[in-house]
Coordinates of C-alpha atoms and ligand atoms in Angstrom, one line a residue:
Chain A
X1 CA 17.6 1.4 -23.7
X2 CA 17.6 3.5 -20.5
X3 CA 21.1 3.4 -19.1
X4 CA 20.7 5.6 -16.3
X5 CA 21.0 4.2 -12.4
X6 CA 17.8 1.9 -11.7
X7 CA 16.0 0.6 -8.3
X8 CA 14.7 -2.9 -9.1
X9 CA 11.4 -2.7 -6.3
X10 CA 10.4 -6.2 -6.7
X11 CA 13.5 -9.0 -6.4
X12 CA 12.4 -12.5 -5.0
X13 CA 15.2 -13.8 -3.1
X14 CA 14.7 -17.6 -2.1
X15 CA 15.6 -20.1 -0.3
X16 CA 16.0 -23.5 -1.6
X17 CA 15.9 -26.0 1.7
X18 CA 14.0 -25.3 4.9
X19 CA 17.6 -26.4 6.4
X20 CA 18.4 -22.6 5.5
X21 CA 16.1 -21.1 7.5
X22 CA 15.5 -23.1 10.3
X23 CA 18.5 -21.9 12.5
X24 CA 17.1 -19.0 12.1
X25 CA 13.8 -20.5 14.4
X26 CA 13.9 -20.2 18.6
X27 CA 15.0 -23.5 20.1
X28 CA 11.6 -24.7 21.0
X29 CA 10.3 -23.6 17.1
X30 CA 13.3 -25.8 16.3
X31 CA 12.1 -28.9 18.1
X32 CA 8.4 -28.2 17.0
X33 CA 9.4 -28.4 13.1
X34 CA 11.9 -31.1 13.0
X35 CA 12.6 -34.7 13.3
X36 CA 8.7 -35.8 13.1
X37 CA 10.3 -39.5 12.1
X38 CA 9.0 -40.5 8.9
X39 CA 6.4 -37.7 8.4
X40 CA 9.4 -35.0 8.1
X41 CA 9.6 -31.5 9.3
X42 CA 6.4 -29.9 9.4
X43 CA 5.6 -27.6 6.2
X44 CA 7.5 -24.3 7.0
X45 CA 5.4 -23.2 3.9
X46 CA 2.1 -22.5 2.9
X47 CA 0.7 -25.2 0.8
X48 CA -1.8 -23.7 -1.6
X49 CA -2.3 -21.9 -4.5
X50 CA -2.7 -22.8 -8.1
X51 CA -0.2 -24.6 -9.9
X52 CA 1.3 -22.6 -13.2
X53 CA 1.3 -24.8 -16.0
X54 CA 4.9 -23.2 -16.9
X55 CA 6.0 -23.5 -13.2
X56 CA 6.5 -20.1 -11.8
X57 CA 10.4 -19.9 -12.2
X58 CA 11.5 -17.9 -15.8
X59 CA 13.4 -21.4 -16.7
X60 CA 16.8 -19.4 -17.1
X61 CA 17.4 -18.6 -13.4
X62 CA 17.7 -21.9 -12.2
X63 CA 21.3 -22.0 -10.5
X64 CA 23.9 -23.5 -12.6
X65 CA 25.0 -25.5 -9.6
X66 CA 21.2 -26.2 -8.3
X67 CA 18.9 -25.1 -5.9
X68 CA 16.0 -22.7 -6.4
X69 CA 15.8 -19.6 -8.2
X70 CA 16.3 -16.4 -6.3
X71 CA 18.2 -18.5 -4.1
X72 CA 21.9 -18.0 -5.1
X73 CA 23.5 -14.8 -4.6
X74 CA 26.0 -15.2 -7.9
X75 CA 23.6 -16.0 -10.2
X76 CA 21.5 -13.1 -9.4
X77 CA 24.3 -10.8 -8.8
X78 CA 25.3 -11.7 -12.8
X79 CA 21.5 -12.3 -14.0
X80 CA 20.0 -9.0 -12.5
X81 CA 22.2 -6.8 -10.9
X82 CA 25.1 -6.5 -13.2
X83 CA 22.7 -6.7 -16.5
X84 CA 22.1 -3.0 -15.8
X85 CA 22.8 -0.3 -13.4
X86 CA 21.0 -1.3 -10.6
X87 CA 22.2 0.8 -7.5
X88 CA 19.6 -0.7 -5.1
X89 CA 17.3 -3.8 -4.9
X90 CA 14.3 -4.8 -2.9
X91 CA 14.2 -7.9 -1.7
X92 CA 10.5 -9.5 -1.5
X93 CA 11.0 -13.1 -0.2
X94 CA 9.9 -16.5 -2.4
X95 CA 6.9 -18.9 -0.7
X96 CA 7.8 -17.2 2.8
X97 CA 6.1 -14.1 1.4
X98 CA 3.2 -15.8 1.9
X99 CA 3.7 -16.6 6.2
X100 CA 0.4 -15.0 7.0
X101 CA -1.1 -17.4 4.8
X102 CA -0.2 -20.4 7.8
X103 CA -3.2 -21.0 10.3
X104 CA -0.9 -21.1 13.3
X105 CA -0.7 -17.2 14.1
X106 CA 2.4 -18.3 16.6
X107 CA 4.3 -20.1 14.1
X108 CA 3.7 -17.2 11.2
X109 CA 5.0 -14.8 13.2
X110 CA 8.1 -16.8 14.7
X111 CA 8.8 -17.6 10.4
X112 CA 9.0 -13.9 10.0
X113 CA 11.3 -13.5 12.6
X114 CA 13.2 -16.3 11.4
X115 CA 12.6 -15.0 7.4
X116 CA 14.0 -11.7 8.4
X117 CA 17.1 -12.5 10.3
X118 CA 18.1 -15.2 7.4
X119 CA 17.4 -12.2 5.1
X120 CA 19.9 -9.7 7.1
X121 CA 22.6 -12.4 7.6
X122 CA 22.4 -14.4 4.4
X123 CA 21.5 -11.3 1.8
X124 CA 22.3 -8.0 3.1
X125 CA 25.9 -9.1 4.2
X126 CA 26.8 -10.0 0.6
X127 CA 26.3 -7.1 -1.5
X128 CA 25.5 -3.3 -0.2
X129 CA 23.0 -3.1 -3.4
X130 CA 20.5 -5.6 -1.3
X131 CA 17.6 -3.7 1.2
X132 CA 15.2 -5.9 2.4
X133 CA 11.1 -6.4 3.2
X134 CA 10.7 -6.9 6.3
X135 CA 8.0 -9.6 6.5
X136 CA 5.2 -9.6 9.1
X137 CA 3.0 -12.4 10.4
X138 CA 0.2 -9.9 10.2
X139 CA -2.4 -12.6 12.0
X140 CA -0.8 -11.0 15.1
X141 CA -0.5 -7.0 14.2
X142 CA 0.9 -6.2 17.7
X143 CA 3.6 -8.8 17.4
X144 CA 4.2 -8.0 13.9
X145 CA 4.5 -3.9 14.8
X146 CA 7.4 -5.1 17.5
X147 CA 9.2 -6.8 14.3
X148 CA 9.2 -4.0 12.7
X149 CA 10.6 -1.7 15.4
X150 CA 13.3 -4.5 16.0
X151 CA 14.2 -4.0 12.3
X152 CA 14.0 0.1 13.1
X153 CA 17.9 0.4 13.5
X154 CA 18.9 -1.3 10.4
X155 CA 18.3 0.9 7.4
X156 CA 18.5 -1.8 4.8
X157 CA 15.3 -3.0 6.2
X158 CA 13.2 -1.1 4.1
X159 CA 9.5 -1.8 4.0
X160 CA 7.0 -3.8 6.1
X161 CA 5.3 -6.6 4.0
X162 CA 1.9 -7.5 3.5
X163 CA 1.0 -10.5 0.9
X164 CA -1.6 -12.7 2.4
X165 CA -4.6 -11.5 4.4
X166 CA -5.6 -13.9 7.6
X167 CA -8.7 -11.4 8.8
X168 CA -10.5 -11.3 5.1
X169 CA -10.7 -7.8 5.8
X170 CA -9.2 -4.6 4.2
X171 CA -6.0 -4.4 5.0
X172 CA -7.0 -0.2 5.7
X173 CA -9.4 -2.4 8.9
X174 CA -8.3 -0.9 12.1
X175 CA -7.3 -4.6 13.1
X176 CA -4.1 -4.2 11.2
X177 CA -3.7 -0.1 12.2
X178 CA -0.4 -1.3 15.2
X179 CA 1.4 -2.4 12.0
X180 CA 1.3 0.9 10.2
X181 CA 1.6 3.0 13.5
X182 CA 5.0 1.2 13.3
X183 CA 5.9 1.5 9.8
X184 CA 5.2 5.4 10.5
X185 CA 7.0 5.4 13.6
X186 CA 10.3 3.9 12.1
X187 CA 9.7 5.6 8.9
X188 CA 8.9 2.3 6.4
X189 CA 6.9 2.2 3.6
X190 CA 4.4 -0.9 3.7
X191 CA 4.1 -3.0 1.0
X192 CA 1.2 -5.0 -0.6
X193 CA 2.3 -7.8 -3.0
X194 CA 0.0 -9.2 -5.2
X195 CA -1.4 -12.3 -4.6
X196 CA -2.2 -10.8 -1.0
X197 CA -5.4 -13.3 0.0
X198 CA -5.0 -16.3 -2.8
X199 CA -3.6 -18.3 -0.5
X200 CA -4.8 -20.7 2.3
X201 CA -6.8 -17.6 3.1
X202 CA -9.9 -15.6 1.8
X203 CA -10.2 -15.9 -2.2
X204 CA -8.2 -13.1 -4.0
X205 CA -11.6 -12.3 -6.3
X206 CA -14.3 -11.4 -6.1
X207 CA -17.7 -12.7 -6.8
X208 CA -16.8 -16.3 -6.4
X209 CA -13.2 -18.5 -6.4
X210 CA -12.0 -19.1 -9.8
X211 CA -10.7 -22.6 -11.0
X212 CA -7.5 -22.0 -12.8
X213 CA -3.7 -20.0 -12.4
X214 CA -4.9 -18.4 -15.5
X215 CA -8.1 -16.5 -14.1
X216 CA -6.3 -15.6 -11.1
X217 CA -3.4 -14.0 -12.4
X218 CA -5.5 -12.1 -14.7
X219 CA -7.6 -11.3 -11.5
X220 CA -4.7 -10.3 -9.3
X221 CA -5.4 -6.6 -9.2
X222 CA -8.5 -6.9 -7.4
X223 CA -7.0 -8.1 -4.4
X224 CA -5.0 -4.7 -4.4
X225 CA -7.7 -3.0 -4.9
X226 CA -9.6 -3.6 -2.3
X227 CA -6.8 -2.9 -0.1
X228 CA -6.4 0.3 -1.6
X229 CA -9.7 1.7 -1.5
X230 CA -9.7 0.0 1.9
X231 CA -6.5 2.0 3.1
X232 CA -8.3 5.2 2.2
X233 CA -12.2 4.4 3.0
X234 CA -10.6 4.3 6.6
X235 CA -8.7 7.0 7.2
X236 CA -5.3 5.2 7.7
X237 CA -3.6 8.5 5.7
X238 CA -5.3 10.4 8.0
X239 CA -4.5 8.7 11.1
X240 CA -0.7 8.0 9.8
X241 CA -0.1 10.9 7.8
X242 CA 3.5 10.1 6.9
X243 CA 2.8 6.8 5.7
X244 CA 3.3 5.7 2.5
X245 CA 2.4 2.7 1.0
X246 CA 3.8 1.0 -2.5
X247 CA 1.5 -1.6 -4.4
X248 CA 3.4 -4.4 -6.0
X249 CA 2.8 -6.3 -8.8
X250 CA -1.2 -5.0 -9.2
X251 CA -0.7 -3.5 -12.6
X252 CA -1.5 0.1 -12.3
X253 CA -3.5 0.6 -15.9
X254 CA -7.0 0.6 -13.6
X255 CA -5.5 2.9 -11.3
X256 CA -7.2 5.8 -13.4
X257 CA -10.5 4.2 -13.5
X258 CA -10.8 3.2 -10.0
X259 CA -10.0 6.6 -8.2
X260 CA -11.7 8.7 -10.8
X261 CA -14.6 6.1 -9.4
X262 CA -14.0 6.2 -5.7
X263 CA -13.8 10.6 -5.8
X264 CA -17.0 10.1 -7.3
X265 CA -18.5 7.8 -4.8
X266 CA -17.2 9.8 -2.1
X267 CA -19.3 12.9 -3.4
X268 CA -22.2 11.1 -2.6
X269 CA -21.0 8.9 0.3
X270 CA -19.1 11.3 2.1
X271 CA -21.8 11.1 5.1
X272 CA -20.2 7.7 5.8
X273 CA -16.5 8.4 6.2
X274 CA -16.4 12.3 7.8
X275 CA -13.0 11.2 8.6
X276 CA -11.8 11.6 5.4
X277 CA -10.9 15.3 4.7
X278 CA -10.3 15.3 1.1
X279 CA -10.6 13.0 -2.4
X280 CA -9.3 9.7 -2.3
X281 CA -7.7 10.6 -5.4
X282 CA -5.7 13.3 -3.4
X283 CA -4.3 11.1 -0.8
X284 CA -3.5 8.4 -3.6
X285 CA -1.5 11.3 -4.7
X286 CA 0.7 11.8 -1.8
X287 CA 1.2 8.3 -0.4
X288 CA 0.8 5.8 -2.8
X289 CA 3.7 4.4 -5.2
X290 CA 3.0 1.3 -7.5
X291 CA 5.6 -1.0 -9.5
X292 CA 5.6 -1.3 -13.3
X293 CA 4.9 -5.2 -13.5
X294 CA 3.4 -6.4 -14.8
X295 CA 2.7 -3.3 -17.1
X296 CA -0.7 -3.6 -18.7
X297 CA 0.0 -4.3 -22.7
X298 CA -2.6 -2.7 -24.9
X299 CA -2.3 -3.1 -29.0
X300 CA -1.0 0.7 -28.7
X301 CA 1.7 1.7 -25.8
X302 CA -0.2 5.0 -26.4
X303 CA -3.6 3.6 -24.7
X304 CA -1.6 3.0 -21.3
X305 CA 0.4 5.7 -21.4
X306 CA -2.5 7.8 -21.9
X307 CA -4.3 6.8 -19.1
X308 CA -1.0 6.6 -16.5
X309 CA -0.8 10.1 -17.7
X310 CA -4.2 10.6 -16.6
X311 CA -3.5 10.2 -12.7
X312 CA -0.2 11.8 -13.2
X313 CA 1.6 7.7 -12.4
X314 CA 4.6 9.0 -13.9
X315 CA 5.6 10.4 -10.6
X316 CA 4.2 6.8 -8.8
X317 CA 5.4 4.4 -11.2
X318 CA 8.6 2.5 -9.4
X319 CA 10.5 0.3 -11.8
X320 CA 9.8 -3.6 -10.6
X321 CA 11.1 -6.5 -12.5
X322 CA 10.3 -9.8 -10.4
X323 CA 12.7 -11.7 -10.7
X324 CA 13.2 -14.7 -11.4
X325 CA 9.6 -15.1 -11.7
X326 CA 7.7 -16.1 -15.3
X327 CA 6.4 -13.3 -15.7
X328 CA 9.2 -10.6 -15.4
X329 CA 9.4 -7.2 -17.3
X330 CA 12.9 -6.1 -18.6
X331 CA 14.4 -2.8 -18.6
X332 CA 14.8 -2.8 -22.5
X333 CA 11.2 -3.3 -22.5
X334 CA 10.0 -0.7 -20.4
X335 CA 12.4 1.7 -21.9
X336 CA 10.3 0.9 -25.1
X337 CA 6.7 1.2 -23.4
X338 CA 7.0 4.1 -21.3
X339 CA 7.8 8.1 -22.5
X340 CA 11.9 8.4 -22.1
X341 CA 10.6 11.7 -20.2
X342 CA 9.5 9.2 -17.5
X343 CA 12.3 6.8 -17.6
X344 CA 14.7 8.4 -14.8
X345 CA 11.8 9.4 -12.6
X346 CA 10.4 5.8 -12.9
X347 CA 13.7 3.9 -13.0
X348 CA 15.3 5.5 -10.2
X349 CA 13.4 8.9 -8.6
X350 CA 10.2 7.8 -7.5
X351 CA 11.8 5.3 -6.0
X352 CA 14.6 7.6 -3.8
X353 CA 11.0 9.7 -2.5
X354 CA 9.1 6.8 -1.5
X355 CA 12.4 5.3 0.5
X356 CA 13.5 8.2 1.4
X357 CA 16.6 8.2 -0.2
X358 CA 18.5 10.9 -1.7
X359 CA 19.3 10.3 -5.2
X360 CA 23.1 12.4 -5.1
X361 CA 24.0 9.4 -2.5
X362 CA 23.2 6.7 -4.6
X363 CA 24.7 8.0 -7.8
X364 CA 27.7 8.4 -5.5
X365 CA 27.6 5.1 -4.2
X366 CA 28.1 3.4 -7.5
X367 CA 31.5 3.4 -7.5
X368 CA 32.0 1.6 -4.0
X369 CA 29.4 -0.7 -5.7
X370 CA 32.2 -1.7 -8.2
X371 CA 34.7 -2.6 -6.0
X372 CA 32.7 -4.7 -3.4
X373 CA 32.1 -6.9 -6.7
Chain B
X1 CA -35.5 41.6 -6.9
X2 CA -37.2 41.6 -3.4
X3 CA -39.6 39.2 -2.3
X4 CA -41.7 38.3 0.6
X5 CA -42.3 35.3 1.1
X6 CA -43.7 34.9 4.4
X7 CA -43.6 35.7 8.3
X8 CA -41.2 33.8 9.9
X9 CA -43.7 32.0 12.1
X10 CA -44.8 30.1 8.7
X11 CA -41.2 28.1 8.6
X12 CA -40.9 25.7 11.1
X13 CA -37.7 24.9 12.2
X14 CA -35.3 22.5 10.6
X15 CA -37.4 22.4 7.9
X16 CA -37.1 23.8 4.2
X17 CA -39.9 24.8 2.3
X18 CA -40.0 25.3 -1.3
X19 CA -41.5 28.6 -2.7
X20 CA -41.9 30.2 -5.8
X21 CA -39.6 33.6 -5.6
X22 CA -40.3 35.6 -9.6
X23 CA -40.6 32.7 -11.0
X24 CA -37.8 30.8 -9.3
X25 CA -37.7 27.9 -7.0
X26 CA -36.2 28.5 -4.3
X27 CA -35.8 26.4 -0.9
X28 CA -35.8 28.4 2.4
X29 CA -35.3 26.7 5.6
X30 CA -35.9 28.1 9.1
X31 CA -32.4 26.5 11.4
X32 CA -33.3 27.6 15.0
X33 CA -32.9 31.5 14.4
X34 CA -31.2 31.4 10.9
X35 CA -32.5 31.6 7.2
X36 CA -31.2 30.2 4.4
X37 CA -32.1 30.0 1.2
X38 CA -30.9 28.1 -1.9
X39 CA -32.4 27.9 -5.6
X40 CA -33.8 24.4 -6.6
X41 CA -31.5 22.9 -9.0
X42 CA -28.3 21.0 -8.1
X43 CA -25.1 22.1 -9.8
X44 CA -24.2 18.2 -10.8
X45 CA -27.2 16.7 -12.8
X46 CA -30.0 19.2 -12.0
X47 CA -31.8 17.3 -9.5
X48 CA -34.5 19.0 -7.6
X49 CA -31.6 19.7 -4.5
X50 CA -34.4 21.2 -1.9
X51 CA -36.4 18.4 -1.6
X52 CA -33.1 16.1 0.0
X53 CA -32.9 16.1 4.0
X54 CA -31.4 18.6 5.9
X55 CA -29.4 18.0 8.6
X56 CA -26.4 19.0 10.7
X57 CA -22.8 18.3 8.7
X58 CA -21.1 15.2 10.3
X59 CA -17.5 15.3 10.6
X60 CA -15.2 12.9 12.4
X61 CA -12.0 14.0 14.5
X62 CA -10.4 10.9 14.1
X63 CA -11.1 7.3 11.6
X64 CA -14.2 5.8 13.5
X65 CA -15.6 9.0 15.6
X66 CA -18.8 10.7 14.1
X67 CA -20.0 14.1 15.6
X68 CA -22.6 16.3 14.3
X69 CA -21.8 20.0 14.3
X70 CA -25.7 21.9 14.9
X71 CA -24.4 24.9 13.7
X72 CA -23.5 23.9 10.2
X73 CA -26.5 22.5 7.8
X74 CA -26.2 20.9 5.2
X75 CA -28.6 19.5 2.4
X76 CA -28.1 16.1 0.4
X77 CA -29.7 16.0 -3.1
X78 CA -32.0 13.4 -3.1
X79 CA -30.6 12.5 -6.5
X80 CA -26.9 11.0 -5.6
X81 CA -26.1 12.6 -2.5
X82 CA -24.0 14.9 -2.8
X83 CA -24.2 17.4 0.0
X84 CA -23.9 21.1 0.0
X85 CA -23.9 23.2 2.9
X86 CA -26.8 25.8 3.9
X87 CA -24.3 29.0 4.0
X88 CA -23.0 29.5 1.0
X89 CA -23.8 26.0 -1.1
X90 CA -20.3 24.9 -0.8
X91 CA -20.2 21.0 -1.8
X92 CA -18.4 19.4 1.6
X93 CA -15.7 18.1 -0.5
X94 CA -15.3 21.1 -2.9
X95 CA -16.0 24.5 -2.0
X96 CA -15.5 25.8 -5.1
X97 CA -18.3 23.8 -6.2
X98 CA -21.6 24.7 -4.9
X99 CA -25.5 25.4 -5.4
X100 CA -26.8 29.0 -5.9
X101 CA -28.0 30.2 -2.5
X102 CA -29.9 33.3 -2.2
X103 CA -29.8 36.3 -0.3
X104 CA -32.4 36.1 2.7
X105 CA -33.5 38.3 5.8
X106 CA -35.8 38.9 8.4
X107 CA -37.8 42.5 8.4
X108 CA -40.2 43.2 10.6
X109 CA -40.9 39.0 11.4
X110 CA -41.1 38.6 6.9
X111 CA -38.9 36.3 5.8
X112 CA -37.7 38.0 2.7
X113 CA -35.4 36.9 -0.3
X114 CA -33.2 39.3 -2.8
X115 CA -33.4 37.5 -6.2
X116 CA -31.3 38.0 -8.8
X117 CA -32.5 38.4 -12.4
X118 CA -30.0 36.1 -13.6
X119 CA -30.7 33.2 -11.2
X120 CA -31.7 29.7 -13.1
Ligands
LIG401 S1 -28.3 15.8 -9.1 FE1 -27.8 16.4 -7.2 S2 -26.3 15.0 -6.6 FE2 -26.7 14.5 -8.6

């Protein structure tokens, strides 16, 4: 098994009450949520979705001493951090990943607020490992740029997150372009999680809704799809050329397929988008990254190594293992699926370029790690 | 080889004729003052590139602005598309890619092309 220093990309930390973020809510959010009587506190989450038949917890994070998984600092320091040498970890929310999902544009982008000060105060403060998404009611894109410059100071606020889509758009449609002139500006990735548009918003496939969890998680890359081909059909790498963006939880075997697609399209289409001054495939190469899971299994490893090797996703491929959710890849798994050539550059590399981090500091840092333990 | 293949007031302009040129077919269009001329056959799938429309290249200074540079034209083969540019063939998104063009000038108000024996 790779032993080498890892970057975990994908880590869903949780909370388990809606007592834990609602301090985090302005005074007069406050009074809007609570105390309704006998109807409760209004939803702070999106309720939609499909229900996983397995529940969408692997069963063995569960808290020893209860609560949600994701949602206790111990158990994932001792679960995920400590299992391996994980010198850094993303953090990518639980259901409040999905704010831009809610109707009420207000109230989504006071929850991100709220989501990212509970994430500074009640994550980052316990263990230097822990940079966090910023999250982003994106049904607002000017409000959600001025969270992310608020965030600009605070280096362990590492990306700007998009999951669900309110405009049924691209997320590459100029309607969203004041959030990415901010993620340039403070020097942020921005992320796309799956799932982006299953929620109380436009359906995440295409040609028609699907009925079950099953068809949908099968179908989550075309939701990322479309924002990728979107991102580029617009000219947002041309427009912010020192953005970079990292797609999560996608897959990335179709990565191949799709762009070796799109630079043909664009032979013949090129009338349509002058804009764009070279082959998608060429700005995929310099500002796209992509997380491993959920690594596509074929009957030989060789088939999807193959093709990553194709697009050269060696050098995009970030190591992602979603906790606590069902459908996790481990490290010892990986290691066994990808070429040990890769591993470093996958495990821990691609990751420094697309933060921005230097790789002597965080080999450095492990021993300060240790003792903060 | 040399041929003539017309005075210049038979091209009209912004228009691309096809002729035959020892035993080639080549497409020579007439852009205000300019010739240019290009053999019939498009480096992708073979497609008769000539007969596509000719136009001036669109390009874009910024996402969402279109502007039409006069001075540059291009052709798109009617086939799939792609489009190559009058001067020296160049596909717009590869310019080491391109169609043949052909050597042409104007003597004496002839329109006249220098074809290469080893031209398709
Ligand atoms: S044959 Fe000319 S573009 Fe395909």
């Amino acid at each position: 098994m790779y032993s080498g220093p890892v970057i975990d990309c994908d880590v869903h930390h949780a909370r388990s009450t809606d007592a834990e973020l609602i301090p985090y809510l302005s005074r007069g959010w406050r009074e809007y949520v609570t105390d309704r009587g006998p109807a409760g506190n209004v939803p702070l989450t999106v309720q939609d979705g499909f229900p996983n038949p397995h529940g969408f917890m692997r069963a063995d994070t569960y808290p020893k001493g209860g609560g949600e998984p994701g949602s206790d600092y111990p158990t994932m320091r001792d679960q995920l951090l400590a299992a391996s040498d994980v010198r850094r970890a993303i953090l990518t929310f639980g259901d409040d990943s999905h704010l831009a999902g809610h109707h009420n544009p207000y109230f989504a982008a006071e929850l991100a607020r709220a989501a990212n000060d509970w994430s500074v105060d009640r994550w980052l403060s316990q263990d230097p490992r822990l940079f966090s998404s910023i999250m982003v009611g994106s049904q607002l894109p000017d409000v959600a740029a001025e969270e992310i410059r608020r965030h600009a100071a605070n280096p362990r606020m590492v990306q700007a997150m998009l999951v669900d889509n309110p405009f049924n758009r691209g997320f590459g449609h100029p309607v969203f372009h004041p959030i990415y002139a901010a993620a340039e500006e403070t020097g942020r990735p921005v992320a796309i999680h799956g799932g982006a548009g299953g929620w109380a918003n436009p359906p995440s496939t295409g040609g028609g809704s699907v009925s079950t969890y099953f068809e949908t998680h099968v179908l989550w890359p075309q939701a990322i799809q479309t924002h990728l081909v979107s991102f580029i059909a617009h000219g947002v790498f041309e427009k912010y050329p020192r953005l970079r963006i990292v797609l999560i939880e996608g897959g990335s075997a179709w990565i191949p397929s799709l762009l070796w697609r799109f630079d043909a399209e664009y032979k013949g289409l090129r009338r349509e988008v002058p804009w764009l001054k070279r082959l998608p495939s060429e700005y995929f190469a310099d500002h796209v990254w992509v997380t491993t899971q959920p690594l596509e299994v074929a009957p030989r490893k060789e088939n999807v190594v193959e093709l990553l090797r194709s697009m050269k996703l060696e050098d995009h491929l970030v190591y992602s293992s979603d906790y606590p959710h069902w459908d996790a890849d481990e490290i010892e798994y990986l290691t066994a699926r990808l070429p040990s050539e890769w591993h470093r550059r996958v495990f821990f590399g691609n990751a420094c370029r697309l933060y921005d981090w230097k790789e002597e500091d965080i080999e450095h840092a492990g021993a300060v790690v240790e003792q903060t333990r | 080889m040399r041929v003539d293949v017309g005075a210049v007031s038979d091209f009209e302009d912004r228009r691309l004729r096809i002729v035959i040129a020892a035993n080639h077919q080549v497409g020579v269009l007439r852009w205000r003052d300019r010739f240019y001329a290009l053999h019939n056959r498009c480096p992708h799938q073979s497609g008769p590139v000539c007969l596509g429309i000719v136009s001036g290249r669109l390009s874009s200074e910024k996402p969402g602005s279109m502007e039409v540079d006069e001075e540059t034209p291009v052709i798109a083969c009617p086939w799939h598309g792609w489009e190559f540019e009058l001067e020296r063939g160049r596909a717009l998104w590869d310019p080491s890619y391109a169609v043949k063009v052909v050597p042409v000038r104007v003597e004496s108000d002839r329109v006249v092309l220098e074809v290469g024996k080893s031209a398709i």
